[in-house]
Short mmCIF file of C-alpha atoms and ligand atoms in Angstrom, two decimals:
data_model
loop_
_atom_site.label_atom_id
_atom_site.label_comp_id
_atom_site.label_asym_id
_atom_site.label_seq_id
_atom_site.Cartn_x
_atom_site.Cartn_y
_atom_site.Cartn_z
CA MET A 594 176.96 47.21 51.48
CA PRO A 595 176.69 49.61 54.42
CA LEU A 596 174.95 48.28 57.51
CA TYR A 597 172.48 50.75 58.98
CA VAL A 598 170.96 50.62 62.44
CA THR A 599 167.94 48.96 60.89
CA ARG A 600 166.41 48.03 57.55
CA ALA A 601 162.69 48.33 56.94
CA SER A 602 160.87 45.00 56.56
CA LEU A 603 158.99 44.61 53.29
CA PRO A 604 156.60 41.88 52.15
CA PRO A 605 157.16 40.24 48.74
CA LEU A 606 156.31 42.86 46.09
CA GLU A 607 153.63 40.65 44.48
CA GLU A 608 151.88 40.32 47.84
CA TYR A 609 151.62 44.09 48.24
CA VAL A 610 150.50 44.53 44.63
CA ARG A 611 147.79 41.90 45.23
CA GLU A 612 146.72 43.72 48.40
CA ILE A 613 146.34 47.13 46.75
CA SER A 614 145.00 46.06 43.35
CA CYS A 615 141.30 46.33 44.38
CA MET A 616 141.82 50.06 44.86
CA TRP A 617 142.11 50.45 41.09
CA GLU A 618 138.47 49.40 40.98
CA SER A 619 137.10 51.10 44.09
CA HIS A 620 139.15 54.32 43.87
CA TRP A 621 138.80 54.43 47.67
CA LEU A 622 142.26 55.50 48.87
CA THR A 623 141.88 56.88 52.38
CA ASN A 624 139.42 58.06 55.08
CA MET A 625 138.91 54.80 56.96
CA GLY A 626 138.28 52.46 54.04
CA GLN A 627 138.13 48.65 53.96
CA LYS A 628 141.88 48.10 54.36
CA HIS A 629 141.97 50.43 57.34
CA GLU A 630 139.12 48.57 59.02
CA LYS A 631 140.64 45.17 58.25
CA LEU A 632 143.98 46.18 59.69
CA ARG A 633 142.32 47.58 62.79
CA GLU A 634 140.45 44.32 63.39
CA GLU A 635 143.51 42.17 62.75
CA LEU A 636 145.66 44.29 65.07
CA GLU A 637 143.09 44.16 67.87
CA CYS A 638 143.17 40.39 67.59
CA TYR A 639 146.95 40.08 67.19
CA LEU A 640 147.79 42.51 69.98
CA GLY A 641 145.10 41.18 72.34
CA VAL A 642 143.56 44.57 73.03
CA ASN A 643 139.89 45.62 73.01
CA ARG A 644 140.25 48.72 70.86
CA CYS A 645 142.92 49.95 68.52
CA VAL A 646 142.50 53.41 66.96
CA LEU A 647 144.74 53.76 63.91
CA PHE A 648 146.69 56.93 63.11
CA GLY A 649 148.94 58.22 60.34
CA ASN A 650 151.96 57.94 62.65
CA GLY A 651 152.86 57.23 66.26
CA HIS A 652 153.48 60.86 67.14
CA SER A 653 150.01 62.07 66.19
CA ALA A 654 148.56 59.10 68.10
CA LEU A 655 150.40 60.24 71.22
CA GLU A 656 149.52 63.90 70.85
CA ALA A 657 145.87 63.10 70.16
CA THR A 658 145.67 60.87 73.24
CA LEU A 659 146.89 63.62 75.54
CA LEU A 660 144.42 66.04 73.97
CA ALA A 661 141.54 63.56 74.02
CA MET A 662 142.02 62.90 77.73
CA GLY A 663 141.51 66.61 78.40
CA LEU A 664 144.60 66.71 80.60
CA GLU A 665 145.85 69.89 82.21
CA GLY A 666 149.04 70.57 84.19
CA GLU A 667 152.16 68.44 84.62
CA VAL A 668 153.05 65.09 83.13
CA ILE A 669 155.82 63.00 84.69
CA THR A 670 157.89 61.47 81.93
CA THR A 671 161.33 60.33 80.81
CA PRO A 672 163.95 62.41 78.98
CA TYR A 673 165.55 59.19 77.71
CA THR A 674 163.44 58.87 74.59
CA PHE A 675 162.87 60.05 71.03
CA SER A 676 161.87 63.71 70.55
CA SER A 677 158.27 62.70 69.90
CA THR A 678 157.48 61.84 73.55
CA THR A 679 158.41 65.23 75.00
CA HIS A 680 157.18 67.21 71.99
CA ALA A 681 153.75 65.55 72.24
CA ILE A 682 153.39 66.66 75.87
CA VAL A 683 154.45 70.24 75.11
CA ARG A 684 152.37 70.49 71.94
CA ALA A 685 149.32 69.29 73.91
CA GLY A 686 149.76 72.32 76.20
CA LEU A 687 151.12 70.28 79.12
CA VAL A 688 154.30 70.61 81.16
CA PRO A 689 156.76 67.69 81.07
CA ILE A 690 158.37 66.92 84.42
CA MET A 691 161.51 64.90 83.82
CA CYS A 692 161.98 61.78 85.90
CA ASP A 693 165.12 59.67 85.93
CA VAL A 694 165.37 56.14 84.53
CA LYS A 695 166.87 52.84 85.59
CA ARG A 696 170.43 52.12 84.55
CA GLU A 697 169.67 48.47 83.72
CA ASP A 698 167.02 48.99 81.05
CA GLY A 699 166.46 52.74 80.53
CA THR A 700 162.81 52.66 81.67
CA LEU A 701 161.27 55.12 84.13
CA ASP A 702 162.49 54.58 87.70
CA PRO A 703 159.37 54.25 89.89
CA ALA A 704 161.40 55.28 92.96
CA CYS A 705 161.93 58.71 91.35
CA ILE A 706 158.29 59.32 90.40
CA GLU A 707 156.58 60.06 93.72
CA PRO A 708 158.89 62.93 94.83
CA LEU A 709 157.95 64.72 91.57
CA ILE A 710 154.19 64.56 92.12
CA THR A 711 152.53 67.90 92.93
CA SER A 712 148.96 69.17 93.00
CA ARG A 713 149.43 69.99 89.29
CA THR A 714 150.39 66.47 88.21
CA CYS A 715 147.77 64.90 85.95
CA ALA A 716 149.51 61.93 84.31
CA ILE A 717 152.53 59.69 83.99
CA LEU A 718 153.94 59.05 80.50
CA PRO A 719 156.56 56.26 80.62
CA VAL A 720 158.30 54.74 77.57
CA HIS A 721 158.91 51.01 77.03
CA VAL A 722 162.24 52.00 75.56
CA TYR A 723 163.85 49.41 73.19
CA GLY A 724 160.81 47.23 73.94
CA ASN A 725 162.00 46.88 77.56
CA VAL A 726 158.95 46.72 79.79
CA CYS A 727 158.49 49.49 82.36
CA ASP A 728 157.72 48.51 85.93
CA VAL A 729 154.02 48.50 85.06
CA ASP A 730 152.83 47.27 88.48
CA ALA A 731 154.72 49.89 90.50
CA ILE A 732 153.63 52.65 88.10
CA ALA A 733 149.99 51.51 88.33
CA GLN A 734 150.15 51.61 92.14
CA ILE A 735 151.60 55.13 92.16
CA ALA A 736 148.99 56.36 89.67
CA GLN A 737 146.19 54.83 91.70
CA ARG A 738 147.46 56.35 94.95
CA HIS A 739 147.51 59.83 93.43
CA GLY A 740 144.61 59.62 90.95
CA LEU A 741 146.81 60.02 87.85
CA ARG A 742 146.26 58.83 84.27
CA ILE A 743 148.90 56.62 82.63
CA VAL A 744 149.74 56.87 78.93
CA TYR A 745 152.44 54.47 77.78
CA ASP A 746 154.64 55.38 74.84
CA ALA A 747 154.89 51.84 73.50
CA ALA A 748 156.37 52.90 70.14
CA HIS A 749 159.06 50.22 70.56
CA ALA A 750 156.93 47.54 72.16
CA PHE A 751 154.79 46.06 69.38
CA GLY A 752 153.86 42.49 70.34
CA VAL A 753 155.73 42.48 73.67
CA ARG A 754 154.08 40.44 76.43
CA VAL A 755 154.66 40.73 80.16
CA ASN A 756 153.75 37.85 82.48
CA ASP A 757 152.04 36.55 79.33
CA VAL A 758 149.77 39.61 79.11
CA PRO A 759 150.02 42.00 76.12
CA VAL A 760 152.01 45.02 77.33
CA VAL A 761 149.66 47.41 75.50
CA THR A 762 146.84 46.48 77.87
CA TYR A 763 148.53 48.33 80.75
CA GLY A 764 147.73 51.93 81.61
CA ASP A 765 144.83 54.01 80.31
CA ALA A 766 146.26 53.93 76.78
CA SER A 767 149.37 52.70 74.95
CA ILE A 768 150.72 54.25 71.80
CA LEU A 769 152.38 52.21 69.05
CA SER A 770 154.46 53.38 66.09
CA PHE A 771 154.36 51.56 62.76
CA HIS A 772 157.15 53.66 61.23
CA ALA A 773 159.37 52.03 58.60
CA THR A 774 162.12 51.56 61.18
CA LYS A 775 159.92 49.65 63.61
CA VAL A 776 159.54 45.92 64.28
CA PHE A 777 156.14 46.09 62.54
CA ASN A 778 155.64 48.79 59.93
CA SER A 779 152.95 50.23 57.69
CA VAL A 780 155.56 52.62 56.14
CA GLU A 781 154.19 55.40 58.38
CA GLY A 782 151.53 54.63 60.93
CA GLY A 783 150.60 54.32 64.54
CA ALA A 784 147.83 53.36 66.91
CA VAL A 785 146.37 54.01 70.31
CA CYS A 786 145.50 50.83 72.18
CA VAL A 787 142.72 51.24 74.70
CA ASN A 788 141.23 48.55 76.89
CA ASN A 789 138.17 49.98 78.57
CA ASP A 790 137.34 53.52 77.52
CA GLU A 791 134.92 53.79 74.63
CA ALA A 792 134.54 57.55 75.13
CA LEU A 793 138.30 58.02 74.70
CA CYS A 794 138.25 55.97 71.49
CA SER A 795 135.37 58.01 70.06
CA LYS A 796 137.22 61.24 70.81
CA LEU A 797 140.42 59.91 69.22
CA GLU A 798 138.48 58.94 66.10
CA LEU A 799 137.07 62.45 65.90
CA LEU A 800 140.39 64.21 66.53
CA ARG A 801 142.25 62.32 63.78
CA ASN A 802 139.63 63.43 61.22
CA PHE A 803 139.26 67.17 61.84
CA GLY A 804 136.63 66.56 64.53
CA ILE A 805 134.05 65.74 61.86
CA VAL A 806 131.02 63.81 63.15
CA ASP A 807 129.05 63.89 59.90
CA GLU A 808 128.19 66.28 57.07
CA ASP A 809 126.27 68.47 59.50
CA GLU A 810 128.44 68.53 62.59
CA VAL A 811 132.08 69.22 63.54
CA ALA A 812 132.45 68.53 67.26
CA GLU A 813 136.19 68.91 67.95
CA VAL A 814 139.09 71.10 66.81
CA GLY A 815 140.76 68.11 65.25
CA PHE A 816 143.51 67.60 62.72
CA ASN A 817 144.36 65.19 59.92
CA ALA A 818 146.08 62.08 61.25
CA LYS A 819 144.35 59.34 59.27
CA MET A 820 146.02 56.21 57.96
CA SER A 821 145.60 55.79 54.19
CA GLU A 822 144.53 52.58 52.45
CA PHE A 823 148.05 52.14 50.99
CA HIS A 824 149.60 52.31 54.43
CA ALA A 825 146.97 49.98 55.89
CA SER A 826 147.66 47.54 53.02
CA MET A 827 151.36 47.51 53.85
CA GLY A 828 150.39 46.85 57.46
CA LEU A 829 148.16 43.94 56.46
CA CYS A 830 150.99 42.37 54.44
CA ASN A 831 153.67 42.94 57.08
CA LEU A 832 151.45 41.56 59.83
CA ARG A 833 151.39 38.17 58.04
CA HIS A 834 155.20 38.05 58.27
CA HIS A 835 155.56 39.65 61.68
CA SER A 836 156.08 36.55 63.84
CA HIS A 837 158.67 35.19 61.44
CA ASN A 838 160.41 38.57 61.31
CA VAL A 839 160.60 38.68 65.10
CA GLU A 840 162.13 35.19 65.12
CA LEU A 841 164.79 36.40 62.66
CA ARG A 842 165.51 39.45 64.79
CA ARG A 843 165.72 37.35 67.94
CA SER A 844 168.26 35.00 66.43
CA ALA A 845 170.40 37.95 65.28
CA LEU A 846 170.13 39.50 68.76
CA SER A 847 171.03 36.25 70.41
CA ARG A 848 174.11 35.93 68.18
CA TYR A 849 175.14 39.43 69.29
CA ARG A 850 174.77 38.33 72.90
CA ASP A 851 176.74 35.12 72.35
CA ARG A 852 179.60 37.12 70.87
CA LEU A 853 179.57 40.27 73.01
CA CYS A 854 178.26 39.31 76.47
CA GLY A 855 181.08 39.42 78.98
CA VAL A 856 183.22 41.87 77.01
CA ARG A 857 184.71 44.30 79.53
CA GLY A 858 183.00 47.71 79.42
CA LEU A 859 180.10 46.50 77.27
CA ARG A 860 176.62 45.93 78.69
CA PHE A 861 173.40 44.98 76.93
CA VAL A 862 170.56 47.38 77.69
CA SER A 863 168.04 45.58 75.46
CA GLY A 864 166.35 42.86 77.47
CA VAL A 865 165.83 39.29 76.37
CA ASP A 866 163.12 36.85 77.41
CA ASN A 867 162.77 36.14 81.10
CA VAL A 868 165.44 38.68 82.01
CA CYS A 869 163.31 41.66 82.87
CA ALA A 870 164.92 44.22 85.15
CA ASN A 871 161.58 44.44 87.02
CA GLY A 872 161.46 40.79 87.94
CA PHE A 873 158.59 39.68 85.71
CA SER A 874 158.89 37.46 82.72
CA PHE A 875 158.46 39.01 79.31
CA THR A 876 158.54 38.10 75.65
CA SER A 877 160.89 40.42 73.82
CA ASN A 878 160.27 41.67 70.28
CA ALA A 879 164.02 42.18 69.70
CA ALA A 880 163.36 45.75 68.56
CA TYR A 881 166.86 47.13 69.16
CA CYS A 882 170.35 45.94 70.00
CA ALA A 883 171.30 48.61 72.54
CA VAL A 884 174.66 48.33 74.30
CA ALA A 885 176.17 50.68 76.89
CA VAL A 886 179.88 51.37 76.45
CA SER A 887 181.74 52.31 79.63
CA GLU A 888 185.34 53.33 80.41
CA GLU A 889 186.68 49.79 80.81
CA PHE A 890 185.96 49.14 77.14
CA GLY A 891 189.08 51.14 76.31
CA MET A 892 187.36 53.78 74.18
CA ASP A 893 184.16 55.74 74.64
CA ARG A 894 180.88 55.24 72.83
CA ASP A 895 181.53 57.98 70.29
CA ALA A 896 184.97 56.60 69.41
CA LEU A 897 183.46 53.14 68.92
CA ARG A 898 180.75 54.67 66.74
CA SER A 899 183.46 56.24 64.54
CA VAL A 900 185.36 52.96 64.25
CA LEU A 901 182.15 51.22 63.20
CA ALA A 902 181.32 53.98 60.70
CA SER A 903 184.76 53.73 59.10
CA ASN A 904 183.94 50.06 58.53
CA GLY A 905 180.58 50.81 56.91
CA ILE A 906 178.50 50.15 60.04
CA PHE A 907 176.18 52.99 60.97
CA ALA A 908 175.18 52.44 64.59
CA ARG A 909 172.96 55.10 66.18
CA ARG A 910 172.97 56.95 69.50
CA TYR A 911 169.37 56.30 70.50
CA PHE A 912 168.84 58.48 72.54
CA TYR A 913 171.37 61.30 72.51
CA PRO A 914 170.93 63.98 73.63
CA CYS A 915 168.26 63.45 76.27
CA THR A 916 165.19 65.50 75.40
CA ASN A 917 165.73 67.72 78.48
CA ASP A 918 169.02 68.77 76.85
CA TYR A 919 167.48 69.85 73.51
CA ALA A 920 168.21 73.33 72.19
CA CYS A 921 164.47 73.93 71.73
CA TYR A 922 163.94 73.39 75.48
CA LYS A 923 166.90 75.50 76.59
CA GLY A 924 166.33 76.90 80.08
CA MET A 925 163.26 74.74 80.70
CA PHE A 926 164.93 71.76 82.36
CA ASP A 927 168.03 70.89 84.34
CA PRO A 928 169.52 67.87 82.50
CA CYS A 929 171.69 67.15 85.56
CA ALA A 930 168.50 66.35 87.51
CA THR A 931 168.26 63.06 85.59
CA PRO A 932 171.85 61.78 85.93
CA VAL A 933 171.16 58.16 84.98
CA ALA A 934 169.38 59.17 81.78
CA ARG A 935 172.21 61.54 81.00
CA GLN A 936 174.84 58.86 81.50
CA LEU A 937 172.94 56.35 79.35
CA SER A 938 172.60 58.94 76.59
CA LYS A 939 176.39 59.28 76.60
CA GLN A 940 177.03 55.54 76.68
CA VAL A 941 174.41 53.73 74.62
CA LEU A 942 174.86 52.73 71.01
CA CYS A 943 172.28 50.83 68.98
CA LEU A 944 173.96 48.29 66.74
CA PRO A 945 172.39 47.21 63.42
CA LEU A 946 169.48 44.83 63.88
CA PHE A 947 166.77 43.89 61.40
CA ALA A 948 164.79 40.91 60.19
CA GLY A 949 166.93 39.04 57.70
CA MET A 950 170.25 40.26 59.07
CA THR A 951 172.57 37.32 58.44
CA ILE A 952 174.78 35.68 61.05
CA GLN A 953 177.74 36.78 58.88
CA GLU A 954 176.58 40.40 59.11
CA VAL A 955 176.19 40.14 62.91
CA ASP A 956 179.63 38.52 63.12
CA TYR A 957 181.13 41.29 61.01
CA VAL A 958 179.77 43.94 63.41
CA CYS A 959 180.99 41.91 66.40
CA ASP A 960 184.45 41.48 64.86
CA VAL A 961 184.76 45.25 64.41
CA VAL A 962 183.57 45.86 68.01
CA LEU A 963 185.95 43.24 69.43
CA GLY A 964 188.79 44.50 67.24
CA ALA A 965 188.23 48.00 68.62
CA CYS A 966 188.84 46.79 72.17
CA ASP A 967 191.58 44.32 71.21
CA GLU A 968 189.55 41.29 72.23
CA LEU A 969 189.46 39.65 68.79
N1 LIG I 2290 158.03 57.50 70.66
C1 LIG I 2290 159.20 56.87 70.55
C2 LIG I 2290 159.84 56.32 71.78
C3 LIG I 2290 159.80 56.72 69.29
O1 LIG I 2290 161.01 56.11 69.19
C4 LIG I 2290 159.15 57.24 68.15
C5 LIG I 2290 159.77 57.13 66.85
C6 LIG I 2290 157.90 57.88 68.32
C7 LIG I 2290 157.36 57.98 69.61
C8 LIG I 2290 157.13 58.47 67.18
O2 LIG I 2290 156.65 57.51 66.28
P1 LIG I 2290 156.44 57.93 64.70
O3 LIG I 2290 155.68 59.22 64.68
O4 LIG I 2290 157.80 58.06 64.08
O5 LIG I 2290 155.62 56.79 64.16
C9 LIG I 2290 163.67 56.97 63.53
C10 LIG I 2290 162.19 56.98 63.18
O6 LIG I 2290 161.88 57.96 62.20
C11 LIG I 2290 161.28 57.19 64.35
O7 LIG I 2290 160.03 56.65 63.97
C12 LIG I 2290 161.76 56.43 65.58
N2 LIG I 2290 160.97 56.69 66.75
C13 LIG I 2290 163.21 56.77 65.87
C14 LIG I 2290 163.72 56.01 67.06
O8 LIG I 2290 163.99 56.37 64.75
P2 LIG I 2290 165.62 58.50 62.73
O9 LIG I 2290 165.73 59.97 62.56
O10 LIG I 2290 166.68 57.78 63.46
O11 LIG I 2290 165.38 57.76 61.32
P3 LIG I 2290 166.33 57.64 60.05
O12 LIG I 2290 165.63 58.20 58.88
O13 LIG I 2290 167.68 58.17 60.37
O14 LIG I 2290 166.41 56.05 59.84
C15 LIG I 2290 167.24 55.20 60.61
C16 LIG I 2290 167.68 54.04 59.75
O15 LIG I 2290 166.58 53.23 59.40
C17 LIG I 2290 168.32 54.43 58.42
O16 LIG I 2290 169.69 54.64 58.60
C18 LIG I 2290 168.03 53.24 57.54
C19 LIG I 2290 166.74 52.68 58.08
N3 LIG I 2290 165.57 53.06 57.28
C20 LIG I 2290 165.03 54.32 57.43
C21 LIG I 2290 163.93 54.69 56.69
C22 LIG I 2290 163.31 56.06 56.86
C23 LIG I 2290 165.03 52.17 56.38
O17 LIG I 2290 165.52 51.03 56.24
N4 LIG I 2290 163.95 52.54 55.64
C24 LIG I 2290 163.37 53.75 55.75
O18 LIG I 2290 162.37 54.04 55.06
O19 LIG I 2290 164.21 58.25 63.45
#
């Protein structure tokens, strides 16, 4: 069996069938039905956040948030991310200003933010990449000093806590993704977590449903980004198994670390508990197993990726290329202006990691990695 970078978590089939069966009576399939509302309530409780506005996917949640805030001008952000982050900024009519990241964990480097601030800057959009927590305190101080909004792309950070506080409570809003490949999934899905801004939540609710207030009034130029009852049902089922799934992921990740820590030229970029590059304690969700491969390993990242692939292991280069190197943004950015991000994008490989990955499967991947550098 091939080993992919991840494998979507599914509840027992009977559990999902039980969850959706009432829809054969109600015929209510979408547009904020009972399952949607139940999932929203359960997520608010589970994530420890005041308000959670559900979306059809993480990307539309991010784009809608930027639009709902009525931002104009420049947004300081990271190029070391999935396409969605940068695309959301551009599609919302804003200008991304690329800021470099920290070598240790790939999150935005606060020391690089302030020199990029101009009179046009309106917001900072950092990413908790791999579930690694950004330097939330330093970013908050910078934003406060300059009167900027903060929107966290927390697509990878479902359930992560920092200093025992839910990470999604930082900033003005945090966006989650519930895509099939994520730690928690509703097949497709996403949410905006908001702590103290009821007006923002109301606007988000309008935007995701064409701006419709009621049968008489359409107040916003919205779009369709609603979560269906089938997706919400999958979310409800998966949420029941989430803590257990994270435990399974953490034990697989810890086996990887036991086997691969200390290998010359190999460095873990995914954080573990209490080892946060920013000095605060955090509870990891073991979202990814990201390792940086440097020269001393004996072969580069792409060669290791090929060796793994020829052994049926399909590791992924999250995130290569950096978004400021995309063909669609040609001429807009200088990718050399973010050298750390660029280097990480050439070095990092995400090894297979999913709930239910057996120790034998982890060992198989490790054996191939160690064999590649003659350390087996
Ligand atoms: N911000 C950040 C930082 C993000 O990483 C993402 C999404 C977003 C925002 C936007 O959130 P969404 O709008 O997607 O909710 C995947 C995901 O599609 C994407 O959600 C994710 N980031 C990105 C990091 O990874 P691909 O192109 O790598 O996916 P794909 O189809 O190659 O799948 C990877 C592996 O996952 C497969 O080899 C096997 C496994 N898989 C995949 C699917 C689709 C499954 O086991 N089941 C499945 O249904 O982008």
